[in-house]
Every structure is written in structure tokens, then in C-alpha cells.
Short mmCIF file of C-alpha atoms in Angstrom, two decimals:
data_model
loop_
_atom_site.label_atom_id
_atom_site.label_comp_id
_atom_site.label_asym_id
_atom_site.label_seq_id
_atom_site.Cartn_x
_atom_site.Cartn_y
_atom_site.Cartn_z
CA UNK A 28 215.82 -140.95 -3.36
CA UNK A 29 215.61 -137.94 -1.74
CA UNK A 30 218.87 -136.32 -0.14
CA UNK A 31 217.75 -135.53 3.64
CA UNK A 32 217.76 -131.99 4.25
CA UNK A 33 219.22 -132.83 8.23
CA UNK A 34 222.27 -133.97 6.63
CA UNK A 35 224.83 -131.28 5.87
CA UNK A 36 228.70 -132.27 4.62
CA UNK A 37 230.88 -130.12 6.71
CA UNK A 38 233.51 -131.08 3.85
CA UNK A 39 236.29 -132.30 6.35
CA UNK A 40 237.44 -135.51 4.22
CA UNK A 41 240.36 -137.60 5.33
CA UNK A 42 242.58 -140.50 4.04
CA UNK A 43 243.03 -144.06 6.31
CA UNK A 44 244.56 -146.41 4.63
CA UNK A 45 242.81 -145.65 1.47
CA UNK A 46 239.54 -144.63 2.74
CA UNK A 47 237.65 -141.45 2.95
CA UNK A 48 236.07 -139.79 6.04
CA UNK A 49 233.17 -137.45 6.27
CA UNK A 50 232.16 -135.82 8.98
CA UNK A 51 227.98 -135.96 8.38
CA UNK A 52 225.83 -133.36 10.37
CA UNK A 53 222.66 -135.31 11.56
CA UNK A 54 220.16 -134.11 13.64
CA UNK A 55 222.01 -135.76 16.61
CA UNK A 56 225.68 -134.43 15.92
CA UNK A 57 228.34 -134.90 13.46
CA UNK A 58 228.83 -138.77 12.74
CA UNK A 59 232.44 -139.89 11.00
CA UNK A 60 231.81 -142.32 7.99
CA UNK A 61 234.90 -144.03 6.14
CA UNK A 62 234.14 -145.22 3.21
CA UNK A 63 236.19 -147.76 1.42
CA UNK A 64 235.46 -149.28 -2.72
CA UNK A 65 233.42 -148.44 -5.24
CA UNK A 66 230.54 -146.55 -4.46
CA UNK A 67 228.81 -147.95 -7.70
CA UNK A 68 228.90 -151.54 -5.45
CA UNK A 69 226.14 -152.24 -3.03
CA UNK A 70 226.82 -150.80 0.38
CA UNK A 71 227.60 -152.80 3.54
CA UNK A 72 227.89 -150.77 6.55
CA UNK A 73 229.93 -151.47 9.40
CA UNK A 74 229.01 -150.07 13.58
CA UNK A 75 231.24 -150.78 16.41
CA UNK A 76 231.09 -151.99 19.91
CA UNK A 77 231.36 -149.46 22.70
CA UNK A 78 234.80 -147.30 22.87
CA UNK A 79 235.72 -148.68 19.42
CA UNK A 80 236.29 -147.65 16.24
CA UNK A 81 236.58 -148.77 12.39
CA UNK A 82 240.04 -149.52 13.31
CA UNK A 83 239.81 -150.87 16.69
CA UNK A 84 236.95 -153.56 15.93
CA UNK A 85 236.98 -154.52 12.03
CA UNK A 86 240.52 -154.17 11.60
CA UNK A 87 241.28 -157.70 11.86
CA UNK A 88 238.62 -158.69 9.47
CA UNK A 89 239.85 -156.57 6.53
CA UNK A 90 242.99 -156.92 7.12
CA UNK A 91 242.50 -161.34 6.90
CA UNK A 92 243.29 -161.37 3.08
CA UNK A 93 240.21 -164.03 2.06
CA UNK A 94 237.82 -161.93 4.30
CA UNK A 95 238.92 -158.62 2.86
CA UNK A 96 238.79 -160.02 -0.98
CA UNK A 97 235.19 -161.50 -0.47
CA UNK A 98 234.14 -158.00 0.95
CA UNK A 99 235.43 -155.38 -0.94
CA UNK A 100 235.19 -157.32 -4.03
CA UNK A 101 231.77 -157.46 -3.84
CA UNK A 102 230.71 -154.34 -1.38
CA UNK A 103 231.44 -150.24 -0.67
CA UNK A 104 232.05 -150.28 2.72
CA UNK A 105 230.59 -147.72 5.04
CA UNK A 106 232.67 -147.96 8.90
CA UNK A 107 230.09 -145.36 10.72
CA UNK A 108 231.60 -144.36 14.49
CA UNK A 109 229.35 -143.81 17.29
CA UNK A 110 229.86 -140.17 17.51
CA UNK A 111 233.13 -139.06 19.20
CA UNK A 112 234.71 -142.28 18.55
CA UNK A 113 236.42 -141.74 15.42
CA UNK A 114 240.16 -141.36 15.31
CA UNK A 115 241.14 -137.79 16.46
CA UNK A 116 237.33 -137.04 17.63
CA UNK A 117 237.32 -133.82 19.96
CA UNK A 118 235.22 -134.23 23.08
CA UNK A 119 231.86 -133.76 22.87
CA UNK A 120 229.75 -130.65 24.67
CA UNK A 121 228.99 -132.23 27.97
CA UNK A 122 225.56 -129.43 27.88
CA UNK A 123 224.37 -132.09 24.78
CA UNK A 124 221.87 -133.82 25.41
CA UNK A 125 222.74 -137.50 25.39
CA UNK A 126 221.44 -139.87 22.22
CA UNK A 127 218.85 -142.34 23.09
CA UNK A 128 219.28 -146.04 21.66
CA UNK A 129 215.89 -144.82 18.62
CA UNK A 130 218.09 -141.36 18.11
CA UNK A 131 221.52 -143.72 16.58
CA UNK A 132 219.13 -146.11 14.94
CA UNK A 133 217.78 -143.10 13.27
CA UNK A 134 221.33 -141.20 13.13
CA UNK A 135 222.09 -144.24 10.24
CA UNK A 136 219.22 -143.31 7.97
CA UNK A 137 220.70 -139.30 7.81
CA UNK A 138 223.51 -141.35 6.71
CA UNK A 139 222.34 -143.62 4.15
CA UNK A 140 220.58 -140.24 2.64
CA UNK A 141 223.50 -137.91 2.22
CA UNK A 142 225.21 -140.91 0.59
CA UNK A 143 222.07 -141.91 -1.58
CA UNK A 144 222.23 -145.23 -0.56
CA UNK A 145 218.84 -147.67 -0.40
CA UNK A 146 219.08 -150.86 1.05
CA UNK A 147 222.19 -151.85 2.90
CA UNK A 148 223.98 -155.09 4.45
CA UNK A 149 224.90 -154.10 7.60
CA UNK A 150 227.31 -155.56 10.11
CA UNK A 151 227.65 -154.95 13.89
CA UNK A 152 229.37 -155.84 16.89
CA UNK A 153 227.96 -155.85 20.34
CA UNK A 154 226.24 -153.15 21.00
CA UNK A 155 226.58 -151.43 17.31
CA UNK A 156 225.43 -155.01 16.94
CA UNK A 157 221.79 -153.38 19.45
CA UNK A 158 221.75 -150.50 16.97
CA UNK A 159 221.44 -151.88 13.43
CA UNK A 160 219.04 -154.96 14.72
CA UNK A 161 216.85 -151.54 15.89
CA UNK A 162 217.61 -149.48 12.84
CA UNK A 163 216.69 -152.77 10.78
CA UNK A 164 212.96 -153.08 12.89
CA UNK A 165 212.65 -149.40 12.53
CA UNK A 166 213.45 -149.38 8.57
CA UNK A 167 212.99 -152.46 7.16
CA UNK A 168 213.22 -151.47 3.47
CA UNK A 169 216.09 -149.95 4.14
CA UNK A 170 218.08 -153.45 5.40
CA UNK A 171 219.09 -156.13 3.16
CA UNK A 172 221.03 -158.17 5.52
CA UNK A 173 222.57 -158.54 9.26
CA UNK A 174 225.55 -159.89 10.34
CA UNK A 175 225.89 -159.74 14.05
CA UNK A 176 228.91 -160.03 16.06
CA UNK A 177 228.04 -161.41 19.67
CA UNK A 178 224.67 -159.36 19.73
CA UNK A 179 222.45 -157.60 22.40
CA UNK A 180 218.63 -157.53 22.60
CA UNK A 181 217.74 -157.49 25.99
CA UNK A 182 217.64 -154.84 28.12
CA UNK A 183 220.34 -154.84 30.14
CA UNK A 184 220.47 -157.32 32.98
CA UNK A 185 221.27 -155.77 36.82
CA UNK A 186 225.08 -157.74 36.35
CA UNK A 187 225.46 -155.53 33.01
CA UNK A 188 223.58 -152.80 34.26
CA UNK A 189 225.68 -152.97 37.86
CA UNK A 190 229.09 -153.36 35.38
CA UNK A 191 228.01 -150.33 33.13
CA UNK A 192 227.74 -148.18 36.05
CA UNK A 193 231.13 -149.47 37.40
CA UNK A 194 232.54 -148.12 34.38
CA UNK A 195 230.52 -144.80 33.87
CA UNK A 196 231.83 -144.35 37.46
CA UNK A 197 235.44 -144.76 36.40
CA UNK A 198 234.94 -142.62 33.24
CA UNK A 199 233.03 -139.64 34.67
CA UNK A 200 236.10 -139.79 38.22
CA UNK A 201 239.31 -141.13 36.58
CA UNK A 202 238.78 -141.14 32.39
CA UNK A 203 240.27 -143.94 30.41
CA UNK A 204 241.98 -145.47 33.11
CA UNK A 205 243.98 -148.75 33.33
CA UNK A 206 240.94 -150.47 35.27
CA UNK A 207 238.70 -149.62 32.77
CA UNK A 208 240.81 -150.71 30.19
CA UNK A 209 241.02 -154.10 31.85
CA UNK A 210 237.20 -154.08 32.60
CA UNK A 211 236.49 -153.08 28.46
CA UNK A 212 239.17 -155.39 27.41
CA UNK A 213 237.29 -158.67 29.65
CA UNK A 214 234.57 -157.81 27.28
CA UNK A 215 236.31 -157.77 23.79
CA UNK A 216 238.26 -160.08 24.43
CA UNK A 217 238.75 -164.32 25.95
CA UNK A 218 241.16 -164.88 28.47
CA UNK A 219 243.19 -166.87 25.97
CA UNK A 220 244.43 -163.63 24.03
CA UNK A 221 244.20 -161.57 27.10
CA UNK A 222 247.16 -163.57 28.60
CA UNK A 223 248.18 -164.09 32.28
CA UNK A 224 251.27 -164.07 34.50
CA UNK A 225 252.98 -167.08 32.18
CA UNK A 226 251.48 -166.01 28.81
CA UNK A 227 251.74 -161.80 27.77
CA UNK A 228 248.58 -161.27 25.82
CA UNK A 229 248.70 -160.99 21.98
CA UNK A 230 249.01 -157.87 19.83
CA UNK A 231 245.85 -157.68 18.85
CA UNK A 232 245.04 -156.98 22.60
CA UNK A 233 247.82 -154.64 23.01
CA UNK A 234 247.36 -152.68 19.78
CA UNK A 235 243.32 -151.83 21.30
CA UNK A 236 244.74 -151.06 24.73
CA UNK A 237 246.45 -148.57 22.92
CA UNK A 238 243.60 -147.34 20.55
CA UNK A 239 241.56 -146.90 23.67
CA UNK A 240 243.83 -144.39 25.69
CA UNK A 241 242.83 -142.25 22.15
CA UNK A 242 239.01 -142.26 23.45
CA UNK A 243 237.84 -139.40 25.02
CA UNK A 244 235.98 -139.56 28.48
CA UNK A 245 232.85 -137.84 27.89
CA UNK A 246 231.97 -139.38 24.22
CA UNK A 247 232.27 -142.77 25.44
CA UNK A 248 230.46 -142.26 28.86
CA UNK A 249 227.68 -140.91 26.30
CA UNK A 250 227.74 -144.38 24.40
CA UNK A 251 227.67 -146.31 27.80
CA UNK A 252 224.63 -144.14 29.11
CA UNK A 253 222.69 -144.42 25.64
CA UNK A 254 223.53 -148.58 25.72
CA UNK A 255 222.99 -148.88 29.28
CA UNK A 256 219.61 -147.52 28.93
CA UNK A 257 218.32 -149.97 26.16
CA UNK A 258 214.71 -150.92 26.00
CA UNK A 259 214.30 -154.46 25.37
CA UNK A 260 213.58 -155.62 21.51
CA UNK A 261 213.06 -158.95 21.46
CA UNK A 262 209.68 -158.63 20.48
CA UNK A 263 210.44 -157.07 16.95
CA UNK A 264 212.85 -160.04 16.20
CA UNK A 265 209.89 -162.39 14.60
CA UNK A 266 208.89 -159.80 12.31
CA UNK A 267 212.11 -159.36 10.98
CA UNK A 268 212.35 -160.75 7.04
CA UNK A 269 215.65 -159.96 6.67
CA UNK A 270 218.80 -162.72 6.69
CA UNK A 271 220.60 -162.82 9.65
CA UNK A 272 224.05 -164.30 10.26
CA UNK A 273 225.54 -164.35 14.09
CA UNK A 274 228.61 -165.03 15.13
CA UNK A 275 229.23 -165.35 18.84
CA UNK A 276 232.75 -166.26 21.07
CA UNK A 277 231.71 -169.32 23.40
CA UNK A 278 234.07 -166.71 25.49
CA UNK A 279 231.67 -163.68 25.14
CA UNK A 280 230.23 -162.57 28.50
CA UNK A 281 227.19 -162.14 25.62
CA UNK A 282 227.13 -165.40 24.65
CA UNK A 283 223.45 -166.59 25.95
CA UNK A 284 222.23 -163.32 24.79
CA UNK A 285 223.43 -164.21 21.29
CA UNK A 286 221.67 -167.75 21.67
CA UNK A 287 218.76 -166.43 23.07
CA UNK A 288 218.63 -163.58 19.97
CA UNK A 289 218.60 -167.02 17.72
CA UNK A 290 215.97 -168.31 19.47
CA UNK A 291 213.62 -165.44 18.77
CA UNK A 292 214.84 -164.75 15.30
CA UNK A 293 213.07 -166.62 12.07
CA UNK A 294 214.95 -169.89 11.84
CA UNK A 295 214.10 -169.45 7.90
CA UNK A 296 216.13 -166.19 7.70
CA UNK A 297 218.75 -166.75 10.62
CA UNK A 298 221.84 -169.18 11.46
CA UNK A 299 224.18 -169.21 14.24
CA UNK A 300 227.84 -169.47 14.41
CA UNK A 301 229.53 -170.42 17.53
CA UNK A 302 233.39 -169.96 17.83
CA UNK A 303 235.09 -171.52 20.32
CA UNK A 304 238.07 -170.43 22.24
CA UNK A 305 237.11 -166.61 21.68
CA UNK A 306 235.42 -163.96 23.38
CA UNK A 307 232.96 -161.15 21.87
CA UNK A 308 235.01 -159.48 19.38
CA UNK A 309 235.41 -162.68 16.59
CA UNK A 310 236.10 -159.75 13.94
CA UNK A 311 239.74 -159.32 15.55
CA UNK A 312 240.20 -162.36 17.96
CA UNK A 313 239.15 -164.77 15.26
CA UNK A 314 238.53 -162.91 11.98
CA UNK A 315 239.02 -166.28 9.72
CA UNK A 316 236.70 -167.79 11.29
CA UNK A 317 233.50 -165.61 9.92
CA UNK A 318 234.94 -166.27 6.66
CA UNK A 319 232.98 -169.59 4.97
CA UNK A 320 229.71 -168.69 7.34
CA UNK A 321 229.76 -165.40 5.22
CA UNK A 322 230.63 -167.20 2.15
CA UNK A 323 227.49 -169.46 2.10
CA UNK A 324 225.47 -166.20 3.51
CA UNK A 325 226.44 -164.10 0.64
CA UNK A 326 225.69 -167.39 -2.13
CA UNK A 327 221.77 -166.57 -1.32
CA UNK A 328 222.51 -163.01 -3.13
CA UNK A 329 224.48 -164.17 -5.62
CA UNK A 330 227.63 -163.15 -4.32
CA UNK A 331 231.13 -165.05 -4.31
CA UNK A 332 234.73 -164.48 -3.49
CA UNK A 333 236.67 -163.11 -6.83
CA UNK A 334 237.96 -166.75 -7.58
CA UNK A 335 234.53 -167.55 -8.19
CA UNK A 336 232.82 -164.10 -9.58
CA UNK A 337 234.67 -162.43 -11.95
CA UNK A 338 232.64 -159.55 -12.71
CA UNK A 339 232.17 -156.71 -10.47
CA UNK A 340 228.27 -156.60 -8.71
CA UNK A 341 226.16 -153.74 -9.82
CA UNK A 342 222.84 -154.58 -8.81
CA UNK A 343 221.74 -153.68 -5.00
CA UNK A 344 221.82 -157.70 -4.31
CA UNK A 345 218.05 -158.10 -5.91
CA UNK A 346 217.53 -161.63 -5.61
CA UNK A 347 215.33 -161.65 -8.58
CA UNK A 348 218.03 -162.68 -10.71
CA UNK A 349 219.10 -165.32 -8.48
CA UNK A 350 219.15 -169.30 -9.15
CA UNK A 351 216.15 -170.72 -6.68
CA UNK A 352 218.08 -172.96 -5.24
CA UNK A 353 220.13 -170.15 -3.95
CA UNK A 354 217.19 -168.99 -2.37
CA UNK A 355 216.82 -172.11 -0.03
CA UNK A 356 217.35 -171.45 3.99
CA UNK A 357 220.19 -173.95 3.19
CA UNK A 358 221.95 -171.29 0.83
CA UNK A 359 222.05 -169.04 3.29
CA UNK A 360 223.93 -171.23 5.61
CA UNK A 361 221.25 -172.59 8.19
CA UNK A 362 222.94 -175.59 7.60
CA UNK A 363 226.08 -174.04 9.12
CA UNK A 364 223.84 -173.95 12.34
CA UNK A 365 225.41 -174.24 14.94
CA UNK A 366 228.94 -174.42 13.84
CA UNK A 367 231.38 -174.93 16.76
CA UNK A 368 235.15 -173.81 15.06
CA UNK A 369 238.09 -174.13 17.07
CA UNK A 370 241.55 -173.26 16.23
CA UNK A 371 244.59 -174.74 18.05
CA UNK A 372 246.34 -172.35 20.31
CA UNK A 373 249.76 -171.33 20.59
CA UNK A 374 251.04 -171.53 23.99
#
């Protein structure tokens, strides 16, 4: 495949916890990529949720030992930022001109080209959850599978809309301030980890509190504008041939737009996982619970967990050399759908 010629290395590599950054040049800005495993595995890329990063909103995932041995045993993972959210990111010209929704979607092909990559598994959250369901319409061939965190494919509602502009208001006047860390945090996170007066909220809440003060003003106020101003894609979803798994917090302030994304999807190529006592962000709140959804997801590519695959996947996840009966809805876990999952809290 052809490398894109838009797509210059600037040949500023880093090491996070054993990963590699680049810093790609698209036609849209530089993007951060950090890329984890063997690149001779097939490629599942990862996009955040607004004013989050790699580290902010997958974390917990790949840190949950089971989820982190079925992944990187069987995948080169690709954590792309929304640009100016990686760690360190300098502020972004203001003079830019801001990134539609169709200029990210299009921002992830650059990638996939300067890294040579075809057809990718891809795995969102939220609003990076908006962007690869668009850059899978846009590029089908280029899409192997979705796995959505707490999705959006509406446009935005006026109570959303009305909310983003409450925040873009407190960005553009007072930066990452402590009410708009409260506002972003109500929509990571369920009021169970969140905590009250009696109950201080968990570490996982306090360790992204403190990730976001790292944010810069202007990059995320960019995000906001480009989410904010969504066109709705709901539309597209039918002709979508790709499996799609989605995970959604009965918590989520996104939780009807995740059930009304299922409705529209294939229900031959789609199931729906509902996890109870958590809000949007299940890859941190409640990482353990995407693991056996993914499991039977990943059986209809012939992929397993390292106690049950020994050998190290090659192939980009062709199912031609797959059992048929792997190939059944079933296999893919529709019969997972809905799963409620509840785990007893701590108080």
C-alpha cells in the first residue's frame, strides 16, 4: 500500500511505559500515536473521549491483567490522541482553523498510511467512539471491527449542545477549571466512583482529575467545537458490514444514545453490553467487565486469550481460515445481548 505523501515523521519518538510515540504530520496537524506490540500483529487502534488521552481513558483496560493479555497477545496497539491531547502537547495556534468531525475521520487514514497498516480493529470511547463509527462509513475496507465505548451518533441534542457550550464558555474565560473538571468528570464517570460528602471518590477519579489539569485550554475547546458540531450519522449505520461490540454504563448520560445506535446497527453484525452501576467510561470505571464480551467477539476471528492460542496471530484476522461455526452471529457474542453485569460495591 502506498505510503501517503501528507504524512511526514517529524522523528520525535518517545517511551511510555514501553510504548513508542510519533508525532505524524497530517494534513490537519501533527497527531501523537503510541504504539505498543508487535507491529507484525494485526493493528487495533485505540481514540479517546474528549480531554483524554491514551492514559487517561484506556489505562484501566490494559492495565486489568486478563484484558491486557487477550489484547496485546493477539494485537499492535495504536492509542491515536485527538490532536493536542497527548501528554506534554503544546497549545495549539488559536489562527488554525478548527477540524471538522470528516477532517479526524480522515486524520486516521494519514495514520494508518505512514504506518502501512490495512484493515484495523478499532476501539473508541464517546466521542472518539463518533469518530471511528465515521471513519469506518467513510472507509469501510479499511475497518475490520468496532468496539464502542458508550457511543454517539446523533447530532447533538439542545441539553448536550446547551452543556457543550457551558463548557466551551468555561474553557475559552477560566481554562481547565475546577467546574469544568466536575462538569467533564459527571460525564466519565457514575456517581458511585465520583463519591459524595460520606464516600471520597476512588482513585481512578482522582488520578483523571489530575491528568486533566495537564490539558491545555485551546486544544480541548477545539475538540469540544469539532464534537459539538456533529452532523447526525445514523443513516450510514445499516450499511455498515462490519462487527460491532458496545459497551455502555446504565450510568452514562449517553446511555439511550448507545441503545438507540443498537437499534440502527445490523443485529447480524452488532451486540450490546450494558454495565450496570457505571457511567460512560467502562474502560476505567469497569475495565473487567468488557473482558468475556470481547472474548466471544474476538472467537469470530479466530482469536483467543494466550491460555487458549498459543501461537502468535500473523494474518490481518482474514476469516477465511476460520471454523464456520465461528462465523455464526452467535460467535460473535449476539447472544451476550443485552448483558446487564453488576459488580458489588464497596461502601
Amino acid at each position: 500500500m502506498a505510503e501517503s505523501s501528507d504524512s511526514v515523521s517529524l522523528d520525535m519518538e518517545k517511551i511510555y511505559l514501553g510504548g513508542k510515540e510519533h508525532h505524524i504530520q497530517t494534513g490537519c496537524g501533527s497527531v501523537s500515536v503510541i504504539v505498543y506490540g508487535d507491529p507484525e500483529k494485526p493493528a487495533l487502534i485505540t481514540y479517546p473521549d474528549l480531554a483524554l488521552n491514551y492514559m487517561s481513558c484506556f489505562q484501566g483496560l490494559f492495565f486489568c491483567p486478563e484484558a491486557a493479555s487477550l489484547l496485546l497477545h493477539n494485537f499492535c496497539i495504536y492509542h491515536i490522541s485527538p490532536p493536542g491531547h497527548e501528554l506534554g502537547a503544546s497549545a495549539i495556534c488559536p489562527d488554525d482553523p478548527v477540524p471538522s468531525v470528516e477532517d479526524l475521520a480522515d486524520q486516521i487514514v494519514e495514520i494508518l498510511n505512514y504506518f502501512r497498516l490495512g484493515a484495523v480493529m478499532c476501539m473508541g470511547v464517546t466521542a472518539g467512539a463518533y469518530i471511528l463509527t465515521l471513519f469506518a462509513m467513510k472507509y469501510r475496507e479499511r475497518v475490520l471491527g468496532l468496539i464502542l465505548v458508550s457511543p454517539l451518533c446523533k447530532a447533538p441534542s439542545w441539553t448536550e449542545w446547551f452543556y457543550n457550550k457551558v463548557m466551551s464558555n468555561l474553557l475559552y474565560f477560566y481554562g481547565m477549571c475546577g467546574l469544568l473538571k466536575e462538569c467533564l468528570l459527571q460525564r466519565y464517570f457514575s456517581k458511585e466512583v465520583r463519591g459524595n460528602v460520606e464516600i471520597p471518590e476512588s482513585e481512578i477519579v482522582q488520578a483523571c482529575r489530575k491528568l486533566l489539569d495537564e490539558r491545555k485550554r485551546t486544544n480541548v475547546l477545539r475538540f469540544l467545537e469539532s464534537i459539538n458540531q456533529r452532523p447526525d450519522i445514523t443513516e450510514g449505520l445499516k450499511r455498515l458490514k462490519c462487527r460491532t461490540l458496545i459497551f455502555v454504563g446504565d450510568s452514562s448520560p449517553f446511555h439511550s444514545e448507545a441503545l438507540h445506535m443498537t437499534s440502527k446497527l445490523d443485529r447480524r453484525f452488532s451486540a450490546l453490553v450494558e454495565v450496570q452501576a457505571c457511567g460512560s467510561m467502562v474502560t476505567e470505571e469497569q475495565p473487567h467487565a468488557m473482558l468475556i464480551p470481547m472474548e466471544y467477539f474476538f472467537m469470530g476471528y479466530g482469536l483467543y486469550r494466550p491460555c487458549h492460542f498459543s501461537d502468535s496471530p500473523r494474518s490481518p484476522l482474514s476469516p477465511s481460515c476460520i471454523s464456520p461455526e465461528l462465523l455464526s452471529p452467535e460467535s460473535m457474542g449476539l447472544k451476550l445481548k443485552p448483558i446487564k453485569t453488576r459488580v458489588p460495591m464497596e461502601v
